[in-house]
Amino acid sequence: MKTKEITIDENQYNGLFNLNLTINSGQTSQPPLKKINDNTYQEILLINNHPVLTSIQQEKQQLNITYSAQYNINEEELLEKIYYMFDLDYDLKKLYKTLKKDKKLVETIEYNKGLRLYKAQNPYECIISSISSANNSIKRWTQSINKLRHQSDKKYNILNNTYYLFPTKEQILKLGKNKLEEAGLGYRTPYILETTKMLQDTDLDKKINKEDYQTSYKKLLELKGVGSKVADCILLYGYGKHEAYPVDVWINRITTYLYFENKKQTNTKIRNFAMKRFEKTAGYTQLYLFNYARKSGLDKKIKKLIE
C-alpha cells in the first residue's frame, strides 16, 4: 500500500471553494463524504477501477489530498475526478457577478461563499439517491443509501478499515425487494427495481453526458419514480447540467415569495420561469436559494406566511 500527498492551491481552481459547506448542503448526488475531523473528509474514489482511499483536507483555500492505493495510479486522473466532483473549473466569480445583477439574489452570496456542486462519481448512485430523496428528509435518504452501500459486495479493506461503494445494477436486482425495504426505501422500492432494470437494458446513465439537457430530461422522465424534480436533481447533481432547476415544495415557495409576490404558482411555471430567467446559472441559483433560505431563516418566515 502506497500513501502519497498532493496539494491544490487556491489559484488552481476557479474562484472560492468551501469544502465543508459543499459536502453538507444536501445535494442528492450521493451521501456526504465521511468526516474525519473538522476540516477533513474521506472517500473511496475509483481510478481506472482501482480503489483509492482519498482524504481531502481544507486549510483556508488550499486543499491537501492524501491518498492510499495498492497500485500505482495516475495522479492527474485522481485530480480530474476531484475537480469534477466539486465543479472546481466552474467560474464562481462570474456567477457572483451575475447574482449581483439581481437584487433578490445579492444576499444569497454572503450565505453561500464557496458553495459548489457536489457531483456524483457514480451516476447510477445519483439516480437512486434522487429517487430516494423524493418526499424524504436529507437525513433519511442519506441513511438509506449508506445502508445500501453496506449491502454491496463492492467493499475494500484499506489500512485495516473496510470501505463500501454503491452496489452495481446487478447487485441491486439481486438484493431484491426485502433488502431494499430493510434499507428504508419504503414505497420507492419497486420504482428503484424497475428503473434499475430499465437502466440495465438501455445503459442510459452512461449516455446522458453526451446528450443535451432537453433530450436527457425527457429520457429520464421515462424512468419509474422520476418526475420533473427528480430528473432535474439527477441532471444537476449527477451530471452537472447547470441549466437544471429542481423544484420541490420549498424551492417553489422561495421562488414564489421572491418573484411572484407570494401568489401560489405550479412547479412547472416556477421551473420554466427560472430556467428562462437564470439560464446556465439556474442550477447554482437553485442551490444558493435553498441553502440561503435555510441559513437566513427565510424558510421560517415563508412558512409563517402560509400557515
mmCIF file of C-alpha atoms in Angstrom:
data_model
loop_
_atom_site.group_PDB
_atom_site.id
_atom_site.type_symbol
_atom_site.label_atom_id
_atom_site.label_comp_id
_atom_site.label_asym_id
_atom_site.label_seq_id
_atom_site.Cartn_x
_atom_site.Cartn_y
_atom_site.Cartn_z
ATOM 1 C CA MET A 1 0.000 0.000 0.000
ATOM 2 C CA LYS A 2 1.426 3.348 -1.066
ATOM 3 C CA THR A 3 0.409 6.644 0.539
ATOM 4 C CA LYS A 4 1.144 9.998 -1.094
ATOM 5 C CA GLU A 5 0.149 13.646 -0.736
ATOM 6 C CA ILE A 6 -0.737 16.307 -3.296
ATOM 7 C CA THR A 7 -1.943 19.890 -2.934
ATOM 8 C CA ILE A 8 -4.375 22.067 -4.845
ATOM 9 C CA ASP A 9 -3.694 25.769 -4.264
ATOM 10 C CA GLU A 10 -6.457 28.370 -4.465
ATOM 11 C CA ASN A 11 -5.094 29.759 -7.726
ATOM 12 C CA GLN A 12 -5.547 26.322 -9.323
ATOM 13 C CA TYR A 13 -9.337 26.413 -9.287
ATOM 14 C CA ASN A 14 -11.862 28.971 -10.440
ATOM 15 C CA GLY A 15 -12.981 31.162 -7.537
ATOM 16 C CA LEU A 16 -13.803 30.313 -3.929
ATOM 17 C CA PHE A 17 -14.429 26.815 -2.575
ATOM 18 C CA ASN A 18 -15.860 25.794 0.778
ATOM 19 C CA LEU A 19 -15.433 22.030 1.158
ATOM 20 C CA ASN A 20 -17.495 21.675 4.335
ATOM 21 C CA LEU A 21 -20.396 23.788 3.054
ATOM 22 C CA THR A 22 -20.474 21.957 -0.282
ATOM 23 C CA ILE A 23 -20.454 18.431 1.130
ATOM 24 C CA ASN A 24 -23.139 19.167 3.713
ATOM 25 C CA SER A 25 -25.538 21.173 1.529
ATOM 26 C CA GLY A 26 -27.981 18.293 0.973
ATOM 27 C CA GLN A 27 -27.312 17.694 -2.718
ATOM 28 C CA THR A 28 -28.733 14.362 -3.903
ATOM 29 C CA SER A 29 -25.680 13.165 -5.809
ATOM 30 C CA GLN A 30 -24.641 10.785 -3.018
ATOM 31 C CA PRO A 31 -24.259 10.819 0.790
ATOM 32 C CA PRO A 32 -21.673 13.242 2.191
ATOM 33 C CA LEU A 33 -18.068 12.086 2.331
ATOM 34 C CA LYS A 34 -17.076 10.579 5.666
ATOM 35 C CA LYS A 35 -15.977 13.297 8.069
ATOM 36 C CA ILE A 36 -12.665 12.525 9.798
ATOM 37 C CA ASN A 37 -12.312 15.806 11.686
ATOM 38 C CA ASP A 38 -13.445 19.422 11.402
ATOM 39 C CA ASN A 39 -11.884 20.049 8.001
ATOM 40 C CA THR A 40 -11.038 16.587 6.607
ATOM 41 C CA TYR A 41 -13.251 14.208 4.605
ATOM 42 C CA GLN A 42 -12.585 10.747 3.253
ATOM 43 C CA GLU A 43 -13.928 8.583 0.431
ATOM 44 C CA ILE A 44 -13.009 5.704 -1.841
ATOM 45 C CA LEU A 45 -12.529 7.019 -5.385
ATOM 46 C CA LEU A 46 -12.236 4.621 -8.301
ATOM 47 C CA ILE A 47 -9.375 5.428 -10.645
ATOM 48 C CA ASN A 48 -9.320 3.029 -13.601
ATOM 49 C CA ASN A 49 -11.428 0.695 -11.438
ATOM 50 C CA HIS A 50 -8.766 0.684 -8.722
ATOM 51 C CA PRO A 51 -9.942 1.794 -5.251
ATOM 52 C CA VAL A 52 -8.062 4.819 -3.938
ATOM 53 C CA LEU A 53 -8.660 5.862 -0.327
ATOM 54 C CA THR A 54 -8.692 9.651 -0.597
ATOM 55 C CA SER A 55 -8.653 12.159 2.261
ATOM 56 C CA ILE A 56 -9.335 15.817 1.454
ATOM 57 C CA GLN A 57 -8.430 18.497 3.957
ATOM 58 C CA GLN A 58 -9.042 22.203 3.533
ATOM 59 C CA GLU A 59 -6.918 24.903 5.136
ATOM 60 C CA LYS A 60 -8.281 28.300 4.126
ATOM 61 C CA GLN A 61 -8.466 27.898 0.323
ATOM 62 C CA GLN A 62 -5.795 25.205 -0.005
ATOM 63 C CA LEU A 63 -6.798 21.564 -0.482
ATOM 64 C CA ASN A 64 -4.450 18.940 0.918
ATOM 65 C CA ILE A 65 -5.076 15.488 -0.515
ATOM 66 C CA THR A 66 -3.689 12.282 0.934
ATOM 67 C CA TYR A 67 -4.334 9.082 -0.991
ATOM 68 C CA SER A 68 -3.551 5.421 -0.439
ATOM 69 C CA ALA A 69 -3.652 2.764 -3.151
ATOM 70 C CA GLN A 70 -2.347 -0.715 -3.715
ATOM 71 C CA TYR A 71 -1.312 0.090 -7.280
ATOM 72 C CA ASN A 72 0.464 2.995 -8.916
ATOM 73 C CA ILE A 73 -2.171 5.442 -10.069
ATOM 74 C CA ASN A 74 -2.142 8.430 -12.362
ATOM 75 C CA GLU A 75 -2.328 11.471 -10.092
ATOM 76 C CA GLU A 76 -3.712 13.584 -12.940
ATOM 77 C CA GLU A 77 -6.712 11.255 -13.177
ATOM 78 C CA LEU A 78 -7.278 11.475 -9.424
ATOM 79 C CA LEU A 79 -7.146 15.271 -9.599
ATOM 80 C CA GLU A 80 -9.525 15.276 -12.575
ATOM 81 C CA LYS A 81 -12.033 13.292 -10.524
ATOM 82 C CA ILE A 82 -11.752 15.681 -7.568
ATOM 83 C CA TYR A 83 -12.113 18.693 -9.874
ATOM 84 C CA TYR A 84 -15.177 17.087 -11.440
ATOM 85 C CA MET A 85 -16.832 16.102 -8.138
ATOM 86 C CA PHE A 86 -16.571 19.629 -6.732
ATOM 87 C CA ASP A 87 -17.037 21.509 -10.016
ATOM 88 C CA LEU A 88 -13.741 23.323 -9.426
ATOM 89 C CA ASP A 89 -13.500 24.528 -13.028
ATOM 90 C CA TYR A 90 -16.814 26.394 -12.723
ATOM 91 C CA ASP A 91 -16.248 30.156 -12.504
ATOM 92 C CA LEU A 92 -17.797 31.267 -9.194
ATOM 93 C CA LYS A 93 -16.504 34.825 -9.656
ATOM 94 C CA LYS A 94 -18.552 35.118 -12.829
ATOM 95 C CA LEU A 95 -21.551 33.551 -11.063
ATOM 96 C CA TYR A 96 -21.365 36.123 -8.258
ATOM 97 C CA LYS A 97 -21.273 38.974 -10.775
ATOM 98 C CA THR A 98 -24.426 37.546 -12.347
ATOM 99 C CA LEU A 99 -26.187 37.103 -8.994
ATOM 100 C CA LYS A 100 -25.350 40.699 -8.005
ATOM 101 C CA LYS A 101 -27.307 41.974 -11.015
ATOM 102 C CA ASP A 102 -30.499 40.637 -9.409
ATOM 103 C CA LYS A 103 -31.348 42.498 -6.174
ATOM 104 C CA LYS A 104 -33.306 39.499 -4.926
ATOM 105 C CA LEU A 105 -30.197 37.284 -5.135
ATOM 106 C CA VAL A 106 -27.433 39.553 -3.824
ATOM 107 C CA GLU A 107 -27.849 38.364 -0.236
ATOM 108 C CA THR A 108 -27.520 34.690 -1.222
ATOM 109 C CA ILE A 109 -23.811 35.201 -1.936
ATOM 110 C CA GLU A 110 -22.954 36.095 1.657
ATOM 111 C CA TYR A 111 -24.552 32.886 2.949
ATOM 112 C CA ASN A 112 -23.028 30.628 0.269
ATOM 113 C CA LYS A 113 -19.457 31.765 -0.323
ATOM 114 C CA GLY A 114 -17.555 28.876 -1.876
ATOM 115 C CA LEU A 115 -20.606 26.601 -2.238
ATOM 116 C CA ARG A 116 -20.227 24.428 -5.329
ATOM 117 C CA LEU A 117 -21.975 21.487 -6.909
ATOM 118 C CA TYR A 118 -21.161 18.142 -5.289
ATOM 119 C CA LYS A 119 -21.356 15.828 -8.285
ATOM 120 C CA ALA A 120 -21.589 12.039 -8.228
ATOM 121 C CA GLN A 121 -18.657 9.869 -9.167
ATOM 122 C CA ASN A 122 -21.249 7.152 -9.853
ATOM 123 C CA PRO A 123 -24.223 8.452 -11.923
ATOM 124 C CA TYR A 124 -26.312 5.377 -11.117
ATOM 125 C CA GLU A 125 -25.959 6.063 -7.389
ATOM 126 C CA CYS A 126 -27.153 9.623 -8.017
ATOM 127 C CA ILE A 127 -30.246 8.348 -9.846
ATOM 128 C CA ILE A 128 -31.149 6.048 -6.947
ATOM 129 C CA SER A 129 -30.292 8.733 -4.361
ATOM 130 C CA SER A 130 -32.504 11.250 -6.134
ATOM 131 C CA ILE A 131 -35.426 8.819 -6.347
ATOM 132 C CA SER A 132 -34.914 8.067 -2.638
ATOM 133 C CA SER A 133 -34.953 11.782 -1.792
ATOM 134 C CA ALA A 134 -38.485 12.340 -3.122
ATOM 135 C CA ASN A 135 -40.800 13.309 -0.231
ATOM 136 C CA ASN A 136 -37.987 12.444 2.150
ATOM 137 C CA SER A 137 -35.627 14.247 4.522
ATOM 138 C CA ILE A 138 -31.921 14.618 3.764
ATOM 139 C CA LYS A 139 -31.106 12.554 6.844
ATOM 140 C CA ARG A 140 -33.403 9.645 5.919
ATOM 141 C CA TRP A 141 -32.438 9.263 2.267
ATOM 142 C CA THR A 142 -28.741 9.535 3.209
ATOM 143 C CA GLN A 143 -29.168 6.745 5.764
ATOM 144 C CA SER A 144 -30.916 4.566 3.179
ATOM 145 C CA ILE A 145 -28.166 5.000 0.587
ATOM 146 C CA ASN A 146 -25.477 4.279 3.180
ATOM 147 C CA LYS A 147 -27.335 1.087 4.175
ATOM 148 C CA LEU A 148 -27.417 0.047 0.515
ATOM 149 C CA ARG A 149 -23.689 0.624 0.295
ATOM 150 C CA HIS A 150 -23.135 -1.717 3.233
ATOM 151 C CA GLN A 151 -25.126 -4.405 1.429
ATOM 152 C CA SER A 152 -22.806 -4.148 -1.570
ATOM 153 C CA ASP A 153 -20.119 -6.675 -2.417
ATOM 154 C CA LYS A 154 -18.008 -3.741 -3.650
ATOM 155 C CA LYS A 155 -16.084 -3.444 -0.403
ATOM 156 C CA TYR A 156 -12.394 -2.809 0.081
ATOM 157 C CA ASN A 157 -10.035 -3.336 3.002
ATOM 158 C CA ILE A 158 -7.549 -0.485 3.097
ATOM 159 C CA LEU A 159 -5.279 0.375 6.030
ATOM 160 C CA ASN A 160 -7.173 -2.036 8.314
ATOM 161 C CA ASN A 161 -10.570 -0.487 7.612
ATOM 162 C CA THR A 162 -13.436 -1.618 5.368
ATOM 163 C CA TYR A 163 -14.961 0.788 2.857
ATOM 164 C CA TYR A 164 -18.056 0.298 0.700
ATOM 165 C CA LEU A 165 -19.121 1.618 -2.674
ATOM 166 C CA PHE A 166 -22.653 1.684 -4.015
ATOM 167 C CA PRO A 167 -23.908 -1.633 -5.459
ATOM 168 C CA THR A 168 -23.992 -2.189 -9.195
ATOM 169 C CA LYS A 169 -27.322 -2.520 -11.023
ATOM 170 C CA GLU A 170 -26.899 -6.302 -10.992
ATOM 171 C CA GLN A 171 -26.359 -6.302 -7.235
ATOM 172 C CA ILE A 172 -29.406 -4.100 -6.591
ATOM 173 C CA LEU A 173 -31.601 -6.504 -8.563
ATOM 174 C CA LYS A 174 -30.063 -9.430 -6.701
ATOM 175 C CA LEU A 175 -30.736 -7.776 -3.320
ATOM 176 C CA GLY A 176 -34.402 -7.550 -4.266
ATOM 177 C CA LYS A 177 -37.467 -6.097 -2.593
ATOM 178 C CA ASN A 178 -36.885 -7.216 1.005
ATOM 179 C CA LYS A 179 -33.304 -5.923 1.294
ATOM 180 C CA LEU A 180 -34.209 -2.579 -0.284
ATOM 181 C CA GLU A 181 -37.108 -2.179 2.119
ATOM 182 C CA GLU A 182 -34.771 -3.041 5.009
ATOM 183 C CA ALA A 183 -32.641 -0.095 3.887
ATOM 184 C CA GLY A 184 -35.644 2.165 4.494
ATOM 185 C CA LEU A 185 -36.630 2.836 0.882
ATOM 186 C CA GLY A 186 -40.301 2.067 1.517
ATOM 187 C CA TYR A 187 -42.719 2.738 -1.358
ATOM 188 C CA ARG A 188 -39.769 3.760 -3.571
ATOM 189 C CA THR A 189 -38.511 0.146 -3.660
ATOM 190 C CA PRO A 190 -40.484 -1.001 -6.750
ATOM 191 C CA TYR A 191 -39.534 2.220 -8.549
ATOM 192 C CA ILE A 192 -35.863 1.574 -7.869
ATOM 193 C CA LEU A 193 -36.059 -2.037 -9.046
ATOM 194 C CA GLU A 194 -37.949 -1.121 -12.242
ATOM 195 C CA THR A 195 -35.669 1.810 -13.008
ATOM 196 C CA THR A 196 -32.621 -0.382 -12.447
ATOM 197 C CA LYS A 197 -33.940 -2.933 -14.956
ATOM 198 C CA MET A 198 -34.569 -0.147 -17.485
ATOM 199 C CA LEU A 199 -31.082 1.290 -16.988
ATOM 200 C CA GLN A 200 -29.561 -2.147 -17.309
ATOM 201 C CA ASP A 201 -31.302 -2.597 -20.653
ATOM 202 C CA THR A 202 -30.560 0.874 -22.054
ATOM 203 C CA ASP A 203 -27.339 1.976 -20.290
ATOM 204 C CA LEU A 204 -28.989 5.405 -20.171
ATOM 205 C CA ASP A 205 -26.991 6.533 -17.137
ATOM 206 C CA LYS A 206 -23.800 6.350 -19.196
ATOM 207 C CA LYS A 207 -25.279 8.078 -22.266
ATOM 208 C CA ILE A 208 -26.662 11.213 -20.603
ATOM 209 C CA ASN A 209 -23.310 13.029 -20.629
ATOM 210 C CA LYS A 210 -23.432 13.003 -24.440
ATOM 211 C CA GLU A 211 -26.990 14.315 -24.654
ATOM 212 C CA ASP A 212 -28.185 17.904 -24.414
ATOM 213 C CA TYR A 213 -30.272 18.962 -21.440
ATOM 214 C CA GLN A 214 -33.738 18.672 -23.008
ATOM 215 C CA THR A 215 -33.086 15.239 -24.533
ATOM 216 C CA SER A 216 -31.692 13.923 -21.247
ATOM 217 C CA TYR A 217 -34.593 15.380 -19.269
ATOM 218 C CA LYS A 218 -37.217 13.696 -21.460
ATOM 219 C CA LYS A 219 -35.433 10.345 -21.290
ATOM 220 C CA LEU A 220 -35.150 10.465 -17.506
ATOM 221 C CA LEU A 221 -38.903 11.078 -17.174
ATOM 222 C CA GLU A 222 -39.420 7.603 -18.684
ATOM 223 C CA LEU A 223 -37.849 6.030 -15.606
ATOM 224 C CA LYS A 224 -40.079 4.833 -12.755
ATOM 225 C CA GLY A 225 -40.125 7.154 -9.760
ATOM 226 C CA VAL A 226 -38.615 10.019 -11.774
ATOM 227 C CA GLY A 227 -40.745 13.133 -12.058
ATOM 228 C CA SER A 228 -39.681 16.641 -13.016
ATOM 229 C CA LYS A 229 -37.910 17.496 -9.757
ATOM 230 C CA VAL A 230 -36.027 14.196 -9.524
ATOM 231 C CA ALA A 231 -34.995 14.395 -13.197
ATOM 232 C CA ASP A 232 -33.561 17.871 -12.644
ATOM 233 C CA CYS A 233 -31.753 16.713 -9.489
ATOM 234 C CA ILE A 234 -30.149 13.908 -11.483
ATOM 235 C CA LEU A 235 -29.134 16.249 -14.289
ATOM 236 C CA LEU A 236 -27.714 18.882 -11.935
ATOM 237 C CA TYR A 237 -26.051 16.842 -9.200
ATOM 238 C CA GLY A 238 -25.336 13.703 -11.209
ATOM 239 C CA TYR A 239 -24.190 15.223 -14.480
ATOM 240 C CA GLY A 240 -23.508 18.900 -13.818
ATOM 241 C CA LYS A 241 -26.034 20.230 -16.329
ATOM 242 C CA HIS A 242 -26.152 23.752 -14.937
ATOM 243 C CA GLU A 243 -29.434 24.809 -16.567
ATOM 244 C CA ALA A 244 -31.465 22.374 -14.419
ATOM 245 C CA TYR A 245 -33.654 23.960 -11.715
ATOM 246 C CA PRO A 246 -35.083 21.226 -9.434
ATOM 247 C CA VAL A 247 -38.370 22.412 -7.949
ATOM 248 C CA ASP A 248 -39.663 20.865 -4.742
ATOM 249 C CA VAL A 249 -42.154 22.391 -2.317
ATOM 250 C CA TRP A 250 -39.527 24.662 -0.741
ATOM 251 C CA ILE A 251 -37.966 25.923 -3.959
ATOM 252 C CA ASN A 252 -41.500 26.617 -5.165
ATOM 253 C CA ARG A 253 -42.235 28.640 -2.032
ATOM 254 C CA ILE A 254 -38.931 30.527 -2.102
ATOM 255 C CA THR A 255 -39.194 31.411 -5.796
ATOM 256 C CA THR A 256 -42.864 32.342 -5.413
ATOM 257 C CA TYR A 257 -42.066 34.584 -2.443
ATOM 258 C CA LEU A 258 -39.241 36.383 -4.244
ATOM 259 C CA TYR A 259 -40.624 36.691 -7.775
ATOM 260 C CA PHE A 260 -44.420 36.225 -7.698
ATOM 261 C CA GLU A 261 -45.422 38.303 -4.663
ATOM 262 C CA ASN A 262 -46.085 35.075 -2.793
ATOM 263 C CA LYS A 263 -49.001 34.192 -5.102
ATOM 264 C CA LYS A 264 -49.151 30.412 -5.497
ATOM 265 C CA GLN A 265 -47.634 29.013 -8.703
ATOM 266 C CA THR A 266 -47.338 25.498 -10.121
ATOM 267 C CA ASN A 267 -43.972 23.746 -10.063
ATOM 268 C CA THR A 268 -43.968 23.741 -13.871
ATOM 269 C CA LYS A 269 -44.416 27.515 -14.048
ATOM 270 C CA ILE A 270 -41.685 28.052 -11.445
ATOM 271 C CA ARG A 271 -39.296 25.770 -13.317
ATOM 272 C CA ASN A 272 -39.966 27.383 -16.712
ATOM 273 C CA PHE A 273 -39.621 30.863 -15.233
ATOM 274 C CA ALA A 274 -36.323 30.052 -13.507
ATOM 275 C CA MET A 275 -34.744 28.305 -16.477
ATOM 276 C CA LYS A 276 -35.619 31.244 -18.738
ATOM 277 C CA ARG A 277 -34.508 33.911 -16.263
ATOM 278 C CA PHE A 278 -31.323 32.280 -14.949
ATOM 279 C CA GLU A 279 -30.328 30.168 -17.987
ATOM 280 C CA LYS A 280 -26.954 28.480 -17.404
ATOM 281 C CA THR A 281 -26.817 29.691 -13.797
ATOM 282 C CA ALA A 282 -30.220 28.151 -12.910
ATOM 283 C CA GLY A 283 -28.724 25.166 -11.093
ATOM 284 C CA TYR A 284 -26.433 27.235 -8.902
ATOM 285 C CA THR A 285 -29.195 29.773 -8.269
ATOM 286 C CA GLN A 286 -31.454 26.974 -7.016
ATOM 287 C CA LEU A 287 -28.689 25.575 -4.824
ATOM 288 C CA TYR A 288 -27.884 29.004 -3.388
ATOM 289 C CA LEU A 289 -31.538 29.889 -2.781
ATOM 290 C CA PHE A 290 -32.214 26.621 -0.961
ATOM 291 C CA ASN A 291 -29.178 26.950 1.306
ATOM 292 C CA TYR A 292 -29.761 30.683 1.823
ATOM 293 C CA ALA A 293 -33.363 30.102 2.923
ATOM 294 C CA ARG A 294 -32.281 27.507 5.489
ATOM 295 C CA LYS A 295 -29.393 29.556 6.902
ATOM 296 C CA SER A 296 -31.006 33.010 6.887
ATOM 297 C CA GLY A 297 -34.346 31.973 8.381
ATOM 298 C CA LEU A 298 -36.256 32.862 5.211
ATOM 299 C CA ASP A 299 -37.803 29.373 5.212
ATOM 300 C CA LYS A 300 -39.350 30.018 8.638
ATOM 301 C CA LYS A 301 -40.637 33.422 7.513
ATOM 302 C CA ILE A 302 -42.275 31.886 4.447
ATOM 303 C CA LYS A 303 -43.745 29.050 6.500
ATOM 304 C CA LYS A 304 -45.454 31.562 8.817
ATOM 305 C CA LEU A 305 -46.957 33.366 5.830
ATOM 306 C CA ILE A 306 -48.662 30.216 4.548
ATOM 307 C CA GLU A 307 -49.879 28.921 7.898
#
